[in-house]
Amino acid sequence: MSSLDPGISTSLDQLTQRGKPRRRLWRDLSEILVKTALVLCTSFTLIITALIIGILAFETGRFFAEVSISEFLFTTQWSPMLGETKSFGIWPLVAGTLLVTLVAAIFALPIGLVTAIFLSEYAPSRVRAVLKPVLEILAGIPTVVYGFFAVIIIAPSLQATSEFLTGDRLFGTYSAGAAGIAVGIMILPIVISLSEDALRAVPRGLRDGAYALGSTRFDTSVRVVVPGALGGIMASYLLAITRAIGETMIVALAAGGLAHLTILPWDQVQTMTAYMVQIFLGDAPATGVEYKSSFAVAGVLFLMTLCMTIAGYRILARFREEYE
Amino acid sequence: MSAADHRLLQDVLGRGTARRQDRRRLFDRGFLLVCLCITTIAVLALAVLLVSVLVEGIPGLSWDFIDRYTSRDASKAGIKAPLWGSVWVAGICAVVALPIGVATAVYLEEFAPKNRVTGFVRLNITNLAGVPSIVYGILGLTLFVRMFGLFGPALDPSMEVGGRIYAIYYDVTGEAIRVPAAARGEAPTLADGTIGYVEEIEDGPDGELIFTDRWTPVTLSVVPEDADDPATVGAIDAYSAAEPADFEVVRPWYYLQFPFGQSVLAGGLTLMLVVLPIVIISSQEALRAIPNSLRAGSLAMGATRWQTTYRVTLPAAIPMIMTGAILAMSRAIGEAAPILVLGVALFITDVPSNLMDNFTVLPMQIYNWTNRWQEDFRELAASGIIVLLGALLAFNAIAVLIRQKLQRPLQ
């Protein structure tokens, strides 16, 4: 220490705080206080999860006191508003949700993957510089705007197209198809950015090897890079589908309000989220059984998305391990 | 080597006939074309969306539209209440979500040991990020709007903090007079010389009366029952002095009631739940991007963990944390589903002035207008969307500016 410049020596003393027990005490105390505060903040996230599960379980329990679980799970009629003949079979709502999600997936997953391949393997940096902000804008648009888009543009164009192709106006004002396409546009940025991350994570060496063997870019992308990134792509699909299942405002605006079992995209359907909107917007008294049913529906929705999120991140974690 | 492997090797090596090589080139070109087409679709989708909104919404856009309350008459409707509601809700959400979110990220990245418990916490946060926002609405409804029913119904709260309570009397001229009271339902004892307050009334430009929110003190005089009424302001009949006509709670901005009811505070806190996982995850990524050598340097100088975090890691990570925070807040401004579940009134004609005021937000108003049949309201919705997107854009621009100010190169 003696060889050091005296100024540096004092500042070093200050930093290490040698020989000042009072300051050291204060320092250790504040360290403990800060750490406690941080732990409290962190445990808040656990409290949120516990509260969600607790509230949904409690309210669902109250609902099942009035409607049997077997009716909820094993009947296929959902008509909570029909006075004396109410029935609570969840399947029409699940089917509606899945139909909208299916349309969205058919629209967004292939387009998303191809765009991701294009961005990661083909696109020159100038094209990327244009496309990336476009995707960010798409990702930042509130979903209610997509709902407006579905009602104003997508539904009328589907009507016109079906009339032109078959001579019959298959699609109504509200349809699973119109909502599904809007949901598809909404999840497109998620698919693209997550898939692109997965494709970029594939080591360069694999690509170089394929090129060295005389592959074209297409061969490299489709036979080497995509199989290599399959885990990440699957995870991106799962996470995007989770978002589609939980999407509310688009389906509340564009999918209609009729809960029935159908696989026809031009029918109107009611999804689980749209049913909850109908209830909470005040169609039902807060003490009625139909009001309580919305909590049971929320429970089903929560379980579905929870399973898919866990599966998605499991796959993603394994995929990351592969290359790290 | 199996036959299939052999074929694959031949494929990859491209040893086939010249024709096959041509075909592979064709695939390559064809795929590029497909890529370009599909990418164009994505860009076109955005373009169509924006153009359709602009075409429908631009004609209805004016300062009046922004500065008017909603109305059942489409030509007179404006967006003032939801615009300010969004500002309040976003402000509350940011004030609560950002500190908690960043603190959680700091703990997980800088302090927490890597063990089962913290592993579970991390998994839990990624799961929370995947929970649909409408489910958070249900949580907000039970936790904030109703508080599990512990304090009674929201319209008749059993606990109030920070409000000033006044008893309302009418004096002999019919003027309403406020007199400070100790509690709701507890009439103050009036005596000659007690101070009350009357609201100032101004003459409007068209001759109508404008009730201001300024109150001026007057001295009261209690008039015995059999006396002649001196018709002056502040003279109260003795028989009405014991029984105030009503009670009124004047709410400063910090006034609280329990449960919160459908108030801006409940809305902001519910949105906080929605964006908290996003803030945490993006802040974690920001902290993870800081090179370990910086931390090691600080620790080697004898700094504690918290000193290292506060003086070295956090300042370096702030620009990236800000970016994540901007994205999270944009999400909060655009969310309608959780607010909708809270059961907020659809027809609000006032700007929130305290934490317990009713409110609505831009996306709710847009939903409400889009959901109507009349073409006029659809156009209003489009104008509302332009305001919403404009607000988001302005918000992002401001945040980017702040970020650039804060950004200093790592040395």
XYZ file of C-alpha atoms in Angstrom:
735
model
C 0.000 0.000 0.000
C 2.829 2.384 0.825
C 3.952 2.541 -2.785
C 0.562 3.937 -3.829
C -0.212 7.569 -4.369
C -1.636 8.860 -1.032
C -4.867 10.035 -2.689
C -5.564 6.605 -4.086
C -4.683 5.106 -0.759
C -7.308 7.173 1.094
C -9.987 6.486 -1.489
C -9.207 2.803 -1.250
C -9.599 3.109 2.491
C -12.940 4.763 1.967
C -14.090 2.034 -0.367
C -13.037 -0.811 1.844
C -14.020 1.213 4.901
C -11.242 -0.155 7.001
C -11.104 0.908 10.580
C -14.549 2.472 10.734
C -16.640 -0.031 12.658
C -19.646 2.287 12.928
C -19.888 2.734 9.192
C -19.413 -0.953 8.691
C -22.288 -1.662 11.063
C -24.524 0.741 9.165
C -23.407 -0.823 5.905
C -24.203 -4.352 7.031
C -27.522 -3.252 8.494
C -28.625 -1.517 5.299
C -27.542 -4.585 3.344
C -29.885 -6.720 5.437
C -32.726 -4.188 5.188
C -32.406 -3.934 1.405
C -32.276 -7.670 1.037
C -35.414 -8.084 3.143
C -37.251 -5.524 1.015
C -36.170 -7.293 -2.167
C -37.279 -10.676 -0.836
C -40.656 -9.176 0.073
C -41.085 -7.821 -3.465
C -40.121 -11.186 -4.903
C -42.554 -13.074 -2.710
C -45.306 -10.787 -3.996
C -45.287 -12.784 -7.256
C -45.907 -15.971 -5.281
C -48.766 -14.266 -3.431
C -50.350 -13.280 -6.763
C -50.275 -16.878 -7.970
C -51.650 -18.159 -4.667
C -54.469 -15.592 -4.771
C -55.408 -16.419 -8.361
C -55.564 -20.135 -7.614
C -57.308 -19.572 -4.276
C -59.987 -17.231 -5.627
C -60.698 -19.357 -8.696
C -60.858 -22.550 -6.612
C -63.127 -20.968 -3.980
C -65.566 -19.431 -6.455
C -65.570 -22.548 -8.639
C -66.370 -24.551 -5.504
C -69.377 -22.318 -4.830
C -70.504 -22.855 -8.414
C -70.176 -26.629 -8.112
C -72.349 -26.510 -4.995
C -75.191 -25.577 -7.333
C -74.242 -27.337 -10.553
C -72.736 -30.796 -10.561
C -69.212 -31.341 -11.866
C -70.462 -34.102 -14.151
C -72.942 -31.725 -15.796
C -70.142 -29.197 -16.262
C -67.707 -31.671 -17.785
C -69.864 -34.277 -19.505
C -72.787 -32.462 -21.085
C -72.623 -30.459 -24.272
C -75.221 -27.760 -23.810
C -74.288 -24.266 -22.598
C -77.330 -22.091 -21.985
C -76.872 -20.206 -18.693
C -79.424 -17.510 -19.508
C -82.420 -19.744 -20.252
C -84.433 -19.191 -17.081
C -85.635 -22.532 -15.764
C -83.776 -24.721 -18.239
C -80.260 -23.448 -17.636
C -77.567 -25.941 -18.509
C -73.850 -25.707 -17.919
C -71.902 -28.081 -20.171
C -68.553 -26.369 -20.771
C -67.770 -28.022 -24.131
C -69.442 -25.515 -26.479
C -67.292 -22.737 -24.957
C -64.131 -24.853 -25.158
C -64.969 -25.793 -28.754
C -65.549 -22.142 -29.632
C -62.212 -21.177 -28.123
C -60.420 -24.000 -29.920
C -62.069 -23.188 -33.264
C -60.964 -19.548 -33.122
C -57.506 -20.679 -31.993
C -57.339 -23.232 -34.812
C -58.151 -20.615 -37.464
C -55.557 -18.304 -35.918
C -52.973 -21.106 -35.866
C -53.611 -22.126 -39.482
C -53.164 -18.502 -40.450
C -50.249 -17.485 -38.247
C -48.047 -20.528 -37.679
C -46.942 -21.260 -41.288
C -46.696 -17.588 -42.212
C -44.819 -16.913 -39.002
C -42.313 -19.701 -39.561
C -41.676 -18.775 -43.190
C -41.194 -15.122 -42.248
C -38.843 -16.149 -39.451
C -36.791 -18.286 -41.873
C -36.733 -15.381 -44.289
C -35.594 -12.959 -41.603
C -32.948 -15.242 -40.167
C -31.576 -16.956 -43.298
C -32.365 -14.898 -46.366
C -33.131 -11.273 -45.631
C -30.392 -8.716 -46.305
C -29.868 -6.302 -43.423
C -31.722 -3.523 -45.218
C -34.903 -5.618 -45.441
C -34.536 -6.592 -41.799
C -34.238 -2.926 -40.884
C -37.694 -2.360 -42.407
C -39.383 -5.563 -41.246
C -38.327 -5.530 -37.604
C -39.986 -2.178 -36.789
C -43.115 -3.263 -38.677
C -43.294 -6.337 -36.456
C -42.711 -4.255 -33.349
C -45.565 -1.961 -34.337
C -47.821 -4.990 -34.934
C -46.858 -6.360 -31.526
C -47.620 -3.060 -29.823
C -51.120 -2.548 -31.222
C -53.798 -3.018 -28.534
C -56.013 -6.035 -29.177
C -59.196 -3.990 -29.184
C -57.863 -2.392 -32.387
C -57.573 -5.833 -33.979
C -61.165 -6.449 -32.870
C -62.248 -3.281 -34.658
C -60.282 -4.434 -37.724
C -62.050 -7.822 -37.644
C -65.487 -6.221 -37.530
C -64.858 -3.468 -40.077
C -62.566 -5.157 -42.629
C -62.129 -8.913 -42.166
C -65.770 -9.933 -41.684
C -67.078 -7.984 -44.710
C -64.232 -9.258 -46.915
C -64.916 -12.851 -45.859
C -68.588 -12.324 -46.712
C -67.733 -10.880 -50.110
C -65.189 -13.614 -50.884
C -67.521 -16.455 -49.954
C -70.306 -14.868 -51.983
C -67.985 -14.559 -54.964
C -66.704 -18.149 -54.688
C -69.887 -20.051 -53.837
C -72.622 -17.589 -54.644
C -73.725 -17.813 -51.030
C -72.983 -15.487 -48.153
C -71.654 -18.152 -45.829
C -70.163 -15.811 -43.249
C -72.357 -13.781 -40.949
C -71.501 -10.453 -39.373
C -69.961 -12.435 -36.550
C -67.937 -15.548 -37.298
C -65.209 -17.675 -35.798
C -63.259 -17.197 -39.032
C -63.110 -13.398 -38.886
C -62.137 -13.444 -35.204
C -59.610 -16.218 -35.857
C -57.837 -14.316 -38.622
C -57.622 -11.205 -36.447
C -56.232 -13.284 -33.569
C -53.801 -14.797 -36.093
C -52.523 -11.354 -37.079
C -52.192 -10.539 -33.384
C -50.045 -13.594 -32.578
C -47.976 -13.331 -35.775
C -45.269 -11.103 -34.220
C -44.911 -13.514 -31.286
C -44.406 -16.508 -33.599
C -41.980 -14.611 -35.802
C -39.772 -13.144 -33.089
C -39.581 -16.303 -30.967
C -39.018 -18.582 -33.984
C -36.373 -16.243 -35.327
C -34.578 -16.341 -31.989
C -34.654 -20.142 -32.163
C -33.326 -20.204 -35.746
C -30.540 -17.763 -34.885
C -29.535 -19.924 -31.927
C -28.576 -22.758 -34.278
C -24.757 -22.704 -34.378
C -23.156 -21.263 -37.498
C -21.032 -24.365 -37.856
C -24.040 -26.466 -38.850
C -24.910 -24.036 -41.629
C -21.332 -23.817 -42.821
C -21.158 -27.604 -42.917
C -24.259 -27.818 -45.081
C -23.007 -25.125 -47.449
C -19.635 -26.828 -47.676
C -21.415 -29.942 -48.862
C -22.943 -27.937 -51.685
C -26.405 -27.241 -50.250
C -28.465 -24.363 -51.486
C -29.837 -21.875 -48.971
C -33.206 -23.604 -49.149
C -31.671 -26.998 -48.400
C -29.713 -25.551 -45.494
C -32.729 -23.785 -44.036
C -35.210 -26.623 -44.394
C -32.982 -29.638 -43.739
C -30.460 -28.318 -41.254
C -31.533 -25.092 -39.532
C -35.257 -25.755 -39.054
C -34.776 -29.319 -37.696
C -32.065 -27.957 -35.430
C -34.355 -25.251 -34.114
C -37.446 -27.453 -33.930
C -37.676 -27.282 -30.131
C -37.579 -23.502 -30.113
C -40.092 -23.279 -32.943
C -42.481 -25.630 -31.141
C -42.143 -23.537 -27.987
C -42.911 -20.362 -29.945
C -46.011 -22.054 -31.386
C -47.191 -23.133 -27.954
C -46.696 -19.699 -26.402
C -48.464 -18.007 -29.328
C -51.392 -20.428 -29.059
C -51.600 -19.712 -25.340
C -52.000 -16.037 -26.161
C -54.680 -16.888 -28.730
C -56.667 -18.946 -26.206
C -56.641 -16.154 -23.643
C -57.413 -13.368 -26.119
C -60.548 -11.521 -25.106
C -61.378 -8.282 -26.873
C -61.116 -9.590 -30.450
C -63.475 -12.518 -29.858
C -65.816 -10.396 -27.750
C -66.210 -8.050 -30.721
C -66.043 -10.362 -33.735
C -66.878 -13.988 -32.846
C -70.516 -13.544 -31.869
C -72.353 -14.721 -28.791
C -73.859 -18.121 -29.551
C -72.371 -21.015 -27.570
C -72.762 -24.184 -29.608
C -70.653 -27.068 -30.846
C -69.416 -26.382 -34.354
C -66.332 -26.743 -36.480
C -67.503 -24.476 -39.280
C -65.460 -21.278 -39.365
C -68.371 -19.255 -40.782
C -70.581 -19.986 -37.763
C -70.623 -17.615 -34.865
C -69.231 -19.071 -31.659
C -68.801 -17.970 -28.078
C -65.395 -18.464 -26.537
C -64.663 -18.841 -22.842
C -63.301 -15.308 -22.632
C -66.241 -13.843 -24.568
C -68.652 -15.522 -22.146
C -66.851 -13.896 -19.226
C -67.138 -10.517 -20.950
C -70.871 -11.053 -21.401
C -71.298 -11.861 -17.704
C -69.066 -9.129 -16.299
C -70.503 -6.442 -18.543
C -73.586 -6.839 -16.449
C -75.970 -9.202 -18.195
C -76.313 -11.229 -15.006
C -77.038 -10.416 -11.353
C -73.982 -10.928 -9.147
C -75.721 -13.519 -7.002
C -76.996 -15.768 -9.801
C -75.564 -19.137 -10.703
C -74.609 -17.873 -14.170
C -72.428 -15.221 -12.516
C -70.648 -17.893 -10.489
C -70.257 -20.010 -13.625
C -67.924 -17.380 -15.095
C -65.418 -18.173 -12.334
C -65.535 -21.863 -13.223
C -64.949 -20.933 -16.869
C -62.044 -18.726 -15.791
C -60.651 -21.695 -13.839
C -60.746 -23.911 -16.938
C -59.105 -21.141 -18.983
C -56.404 -20.677 -16.339
C -55.640 -24.405 -16.217
C -55.426 -24.658 -20.013
C -53.047 -21.741 -20.378
C -51.003 -22.842 -17.359
C -50.375 -26.305 -18.861
C -49.437 -24.829 -22.225
C -47.105 -22.226 -20.750
C -45.313 -24.836 -18.652
C -44.998 -27.156 -21.662
C -43.722 -24.302 -23.817
C -41.013 -23.271 -21.366
C -40.013 -26.911 -20.737
C -39.421 -27.376 -24.465
C -37.624 -24.039 -24.669
C -35.339 -24.927 -21.744
C -34.415 -28.273 -23.292
C -33.799 -26.590 -26.634
C -31.479 -24.041 -25.010
C -29.571 -26.775 -23.221
C -28.934 -28.454 -26.554
C -26.825 -25.561 -27.817
C -25.277 -24.215 -24.624
C -24.682 -47.002 -43.788
C -28.356 -47.608 -44.467
C -29.922 -46.970 -47.828
C -31.791 -43.941 -46.495
C -28.635 -42.422 -45.079
C -26.912 -43.008 -48.355
C -29.637 -41.235 -50.248
C -29.542 -38.316 -47.812
C -25.814 -37.987 -48.242
C -26.245 -37.998 -52.008
C -28.957 -35.346 -51.677
C -26.833 -33.112 -49.555
C -23.752 -33.594 -51.663
C -25.857 -32.772 -54.698
C -24.352 -35.573 -56.656
C -27.345 -36.431 -58.834
C -27.969 -35.508 -62.328
C -27.703 -31.974 -63.570
C -31.471 -31.864 -63.780
C -31.790 -32.498 -60.072
C -29.386 -29.694 -59.382
C -31.559 -27.397 -61.461
C -34.566 -28.500 -59.507
C -32.837 -27.669 -56.238
C -31.921 -24.217 -57.519
C -35.548 -23.786 -58.552
C -36.705 -24.706 -55.054
C -34.314 -22.168 -53.625
C -35.618 -19.414 -55.891
C -39.220 -20.510 -55.403
C -38.877 -20.459 -51.646
C -37.403 -16.972 -51.735
C -40.401 -15.881 -53.787
C -42.804 -17.475 -51.281
C -40.934 -15.707 -48.482
C -41.227 -12.367 -50.205
C -44.944 -12.879 -50.884
C -45.711 -13.848 -47.308
C -43.630 -11.056 -45.851
C -45.447 -8.645 -48.121
C -48.731 -9.999 -46.714
C -47.583 -9.181 -43.197
C -46.605 -5.645 -44.179
C -49.820 -5.256 -46.191
C -51.917 -6.403 -43.231
C -50.439 -3.629 -41.141
C -50.912 -1.120 -43.943
C -54.563 -2.094 -44.504
C -55.227 -1.937 -40.787
C -53.754 1.529 -40.398
C -55.296 2.895 -43.592
C -58.778 1.596 -42.739
C -58.596 3.125 -39.280
C -57.336 6.421 -40.707
C -60.004 6.564 -43.427
C -62.798 5.930 -40.928
C -61.423 8.002 -38.116
C -59.718 11.093 -39.523
C -62.960 12.964 -40.405
C -64.207 12.757 -36.820
C -60.942 13.886 -35.308
C -60.881 17.372 -33.862
C -59.934 19.192 -30.714
C -63.614 19.041 -29.733
C -63.497 15.253 -29.937
C -60.603 15.154 -27.489
C -62.054 17.803 -25.192
C -65.654 16.548 -24.969
C -67.276 13.929 -22.789
C -69.087 10.976 -24.291
C -72.689 11.360 -25.307
C -75.589 9.275 -26.559
C -75.605 11.530 -29.589
C -72.711 10.390 -31.783
C -72.145 13.839 -33.261
C -71.551 15.324 -29.799
C -69.498 12.497 -28.296
C -65.899 12.981 -27.254
C -63.166 11.068 -25.560
C -62.051 13.303 -22.689
C -63.052 11.019 -19.800
C -61.414 7.811 -21.127
C -58.287 9.695 -22.194
C -57.727 11.070 -18.690
C -58.821 7.770 -17.186
C -56.072 6.047 -19.159
C -53.524 8.624 -17.977
C -54.478 8.109 -14.307
C -54.552 4.337 -14.555
C -51.237 4.156 -16.403
C -49.635 6.485 -13.870
C -50.785 4.402 -10.891
C -49.755 1.220 -12.673
C -46.251 2.555 -13.390
C -45.707 3.902 -9.872
C -46.505 0.512 -8.347
C -45.344 -2.000 -10.963
C -41.928 -0.567 -11.832
C -40.379 -0.513 -8.319
C -41.745 -3.946 -7.389
C -40.806 -5.422 -10.760
C -37.259 -4.050 -10.806
C -36.720 -5.028 -7.157
C -37.808 -8.591 -7.900
C -35.512 -8.769 -10.923
C -32.616 -7.370 -8.857
C -33.172 -9.949 -6.158
C -33.393 -12.847 -8.592
C -30.378 -11.799 -10.657
C -28.039 -10.234 -8.074
C -28.833 -11.758 -4.692
C -30.762 -15.011 -4.912
C -28.908 -18.293 -4.556
C -29.662 -20.790 -7.305
C -31.728 -23.389 -5.496
C -35.104 -25.067 -5.696
C -37.027 -22.220 -4.116
C -35.717 -19.506 -6.424
C -36.096 -21.921 -9.339
C -39.764 -22.223 -8.451
C -40.093 -18.439 -8.188
C -38.604 -18.046 -11.656
C -40.937 -20.685 -13.127
C -43.840 -19.000 -11.374
C -43.019 -15.651 -12.987
C -42.904 -17.123 -16.496
C -46.254 -18.758 -15.777
C -47.725 -15.467 -14.572
C -46.640 -13.888 -17.856
C -48.768 -16.466 -19.679
C -51.944 -15.987 -17.627
C -54.674 -14.354 -19.763
C -55.288 -10.749 -18.760
C -58.993 -11.387 -18.145
C -58.021 -13.721 -15.287
C -56.083 -10.867 -13.697
C -59.308 -8.890 -14.018
C -61.032 -11.454 -11.797
C -58.207 -11.191 -9.276
C -58.474 -7.391 -9.322
C -62.247 -7.578 -8.884
C -61.987 -9.716 -5.750
C -58.826 -8.226 -4.297
C -59.233 -4.488 -4.957
C -62.815 -3.712 -5.992
C -64.458 -5.859 -3.306
C -61.570 -6.705 -0.941
C -63.163 -10.105 -0.321
C -66.234 -8.316 1.047
C -64.343 -7.599 4.286
C -65.394 -3.941 4.445
C -68.942 -4.212 3.170
C -70.216 -3.076 -0.238
C -68.297 -0.474 -2.252
C -71.196 1.991 -2.258
C -71.318 2.051 1.537
C -67.697 1.644 2.583
C -67.065 0.929 6.236
C -63.665 2.577 6.228
C -62.599 5.936 4.841
C -59.295 7.747 5.112
C -58.392 11.322 4.234
C -61.800 12.701 3.265
C -63.130 15.921 4.819
C -66.717 15.508 5.949
C -69.239 18.326 5.814
C -72.837 18.589 6.956
C -75.047 20.394 4.453
C -77.595 22.939 5.664
C -79.948 25.177 3.744
C -80.225 28.672 5.121
C -83.319 30.846 4.974
C -82.429 32.129 1.502
C -82.158 28.545 0.199
C -78.384 28.703 -0.094
C -76.531 25.438 0.607
C -73.989 25.812 3.398
C -71.272 23.319 4.335
C -70.246 22.982 7.956
C -67.299 20.762 8.927
C -68.437 17.598 10.725
C -66.533 14.936 12.647
C -68.061 11.936 10.961
C -70.782 10.904 8.561
C -74.182 11.134 10.269
C -72.833 13.132 13.195
C -74.393 16.599 13.157
C -72.135 19.419 14.384
C -73.520 21.627 17.146
C -74.333 24.959 15.586
C -74.095 28.185 17.533
C -74.113 31.795 16.498
C -70.772 32.582 14.916
C -69.998 29.077 13.694
C -68.113 29.135 10.406
C -69.773 27.547 7.356
C -68.948 27.678 3.671
C -71.022 28.695 0.669
C -70.178 27.839 -2.910
C -69.348 30.757 -5.156
C -71.621 31.125 -8.125
C -70.606 33.040 -11.216
C -72.647 34.391 -14.082
C -71.816 32.530 -17.262
C -71.354 34.353 -20.587
C -74.861 33.310 -21.718
C -76.470 34.412 -18.469
C -76.547 30.881 -16.968
C -75.171 30.272 -13.499
C -71.841 28.451 -13.109
C -71.249 26.644 -9.814
C -67.538 26.942 -9.133
C -65.671 24.616 -6.794
C -64.495 27.532 -4.633
C -66.076 27.816 -1.204
C -66.021 31.012 0.835
C -66.489 31.136 4.624
C -69.599 32.727 6.100
C -70.540 33.249 9.736
C -73.734 31.449 10.699
C -76.478 32.810 12.853
C -79.077 30.458 14.273
C -82.509 32.030 14.101
C -84.937 31.112 16.930
C -88.127 29.454 15.764
C -90.517 32.302 16.500
C -88.293 35.130 15.272
C -88.714 36.943 11.988
C -86.364 35.601 9.357
C -83.665 38.092 8.560
C -83.201 37.028 4.935
C -79.424 36.937 4.915
C -76.978 34.329 3.783
C -75.855 32.186 6.724
C -79.053 32.478 8.765
C -80.291 29.018 9.658
C -83.623 28.207 11.253
C -83.176 26.706 14.701
C -85.352 23.663 13.941
C -83.167 22.727 10.941
C -79.891 23.456 12.746
C -80.005 20.139 14.608
C -80.784 18.096 11.489
C -78.489 18.638 8.485
C -80.077 18.029 5.089
C -77.220 15.785 3.973
C -73.591 14.889 4.499
C -70.902 15.354 1.913
C -67.359 14.002 1.769
C -64.909 16.258 0.000
C -62.224 14.031 -1.440
C -58.670 15.290 -1.852
C -56.622 13.263 -4.319
C -55.302 10.983 -1.566
C -58.757 10.108 -0.212
C -59.111 6.347 0.279
C -62.056 4.137 0.996
C -62.117 0.432 1.661
C -63.043 -1.465 -0.450
C -61.729 0.510 -3.408
C -64.796 -0.087 -5.575
C -64.612 0.600 -9.313
C -62.085 3.363 -8.796
C -59.002 4.437 -10.755
C -56.857 3.007 -7.966
C -58.440 -0.430 -8.362
C -58.002 -0.160 -12.155
C -54.359 0.878 -11.916
C -53.524 -1.854 -9.420
C -55.254 -4.490 -11.564
C -53.192 -3.428 -14.574
C -50.146 -3.558 -12.307
C -50.836 -7.266 -11.819
C -51.013 -7.731 -15.611
C -47.728 -5.999 -16.426
C -45.685 -6.986 -13.364
C -44.377 -10.274 -14.877
C -43.431 -8.420 -18.074
C -41.502 -5.788 -16.111
C -39.734 -8.479 -14.067
C -38.723 -10.604 -17.068
C -37.446 -7.675 -19.144
C -35.530 -6.238 -16.163
C -33.994 -9.650 -15.523
C -32.814 -9.769 -19.130
C -31.396 -6.263 -18.788
C -29.427 -7.190 -15.665
C -28.222 -10.431 -17.233
C -26.782 -8.451 -20.160
C -24.399 -6.563 -17.845
C -20.959 -8.171 -18.087
C -19.868 -9.960 -14.930
C -16.495 -8.227 -14.949
C -18.197 -5.006 -13.802
C -19.667 -6.733 -10.757
C -16.427 -8.561 -10.051
C -14.500 -5.292 -10.176
C -16.820 -3.620 -7.702
C -16.891 -6.599 -5.349
C -13.116 -6.860 -5.476
C -12.906 -3.258 -4.259
C -14.765 -4.337 -1.162
C -18.235 -3.100 -2.069
C -21.185 -5.055 -0.762
C -23.727 -6.729 -3.044
C -26.190 -3.875 -2.667
C -23.517 -1.211 -3.204
C -22.456 -3.051 -6.346
C -26.036 -3.277 -7.552
C -26.959 0.298 -6.715
C -23.799 2.012 -7.938
C -22.659 -0.228 -10.799
C -25.117 -2.785 -12.141
C -28.376 -0.826 -12.015
C -27.017 2.361 -13.637
C -25.571 0.272 -16.453
C -28.829 -1.633 -16.915
C -31.228 1.335 -16.611
C -31.563 2.056 -20.370
C -32.537 -1.555 -21.098
C -34.828 -1.686 -18.076
C -36.507 1.470 -19.380
C -37.094 -0.182 -22.752
C -38.834 -3.090 -21.069
C -40.819 -0.712 -18.892
C -42.014 1.205 -21.959
C -43.245 -2.012 -23.578
C -44.984 -3.046 -20.363
C -46.681 0.326 -19.949
C -47.804 0.308 -23.592
C -49.417 -3.038 -22.871
C -51.146 -1.564 -19.814
C -52.516 1.390 -21.778
C -53.954 -0.943 -24.428
C -55.555 -3.497 -22.095
C -59.338 -3.536 -21.958
C -60.230 -7.028 -20.705
C -59.158 -6.715 -17.043
C -60.758 -3.265 -16.730
C -63.942 -4.624 -18.247
C -64.130 -7.385 -15.621
C -63.945 -4.805 -12.812
C -67.370 -3.647 -13.949
C -66.521 0.018 -14.503
C -69.386 2.197 -15.688
C -69.549 2.600 -19.466
C -70.947 6.094 -19.453
C -68.572 8.382 -17.599
C -68.828 12.142 -18.007
C -66.162 13.313 -15.641
C -62.396 13.315 -15.374
C -61.048 11.491 -12.286
C -59.931 13.954 -9.627
C -59.004 11.572 -6.823
C -57.896 7.981 -6.372
C -61.434 6.821 -5.585
C -63.164 8.385 -8.596
C -64.966 6.404 -11.249
C -63.141 6.057 -14.534
C -63.081 4.412 -17.909
C -60.142 3.864 -20.261
C -59.597 4.414 -23.989
C -59.730 0.726 -25.047
C -63.011 0.266 -23.132
C -64.560 3.249 -24.868
C -63.374 1.952 -28.240
C -64.835 -1.472 -27.474
C -68.086 0.130 -26.453
C -68.349 2.185 -29.643
C -67.276 -0.646 -31.962
C -69.913 -2.877 -30.412
C -72.752 -0.637 -31.597
C -74.606 -1.062 -34.814
C -74.766 2.549 -35.933
C -72.152 3.567 -38.465
C -71.651 6.887 -36.604
C -70.343 5.111 -33.536
C -68.005 2.953 -35.605
C -66.457 6.146 -36.937
C -66.126 7.404 -33.385
C -64.364 4.147 -32.528
C -61.908 4.711 -35.378
C -61.218 8.249 -34.171
C -60.730 6.840 -30.676
C -58.255 4.294 -32.032
C -56.250 7.082 -33.672
C -56.109 8.894 -30.317
C -55.080 5.654 -28.564
C -52.350 4.847 -31.102
C -51.231 8.471 -31.034
C -51.009 8.376 -27.237
C -48.993 5.132 -27.390
C -46.683 6.642 -29.997
C -46.157 9.817 -27.963
C -45.516 7.754 -24.855
C -42.929 5.637 -26.651
C -41.236 8.716 -28.098
C -40.947 10.390 -24.686
C -39.588 7.202 -23.174
C -37.029 6.818 -25.948
C -35.869 10.389 -25.304
C -35.485 9.702 -21.588
C -33.594 6.533 -22.392
C -31.171 8.369 -24.644
C -30.520 10.939 -21.904
C -29.784 8.194 -19.426
C -27.712 6.097 -21.747
C -24.023 6.421 -21.065
C -21.515 4.140 -22.719
C -20.074 1.393 -20.547
C -16.468 2.181 -19.738
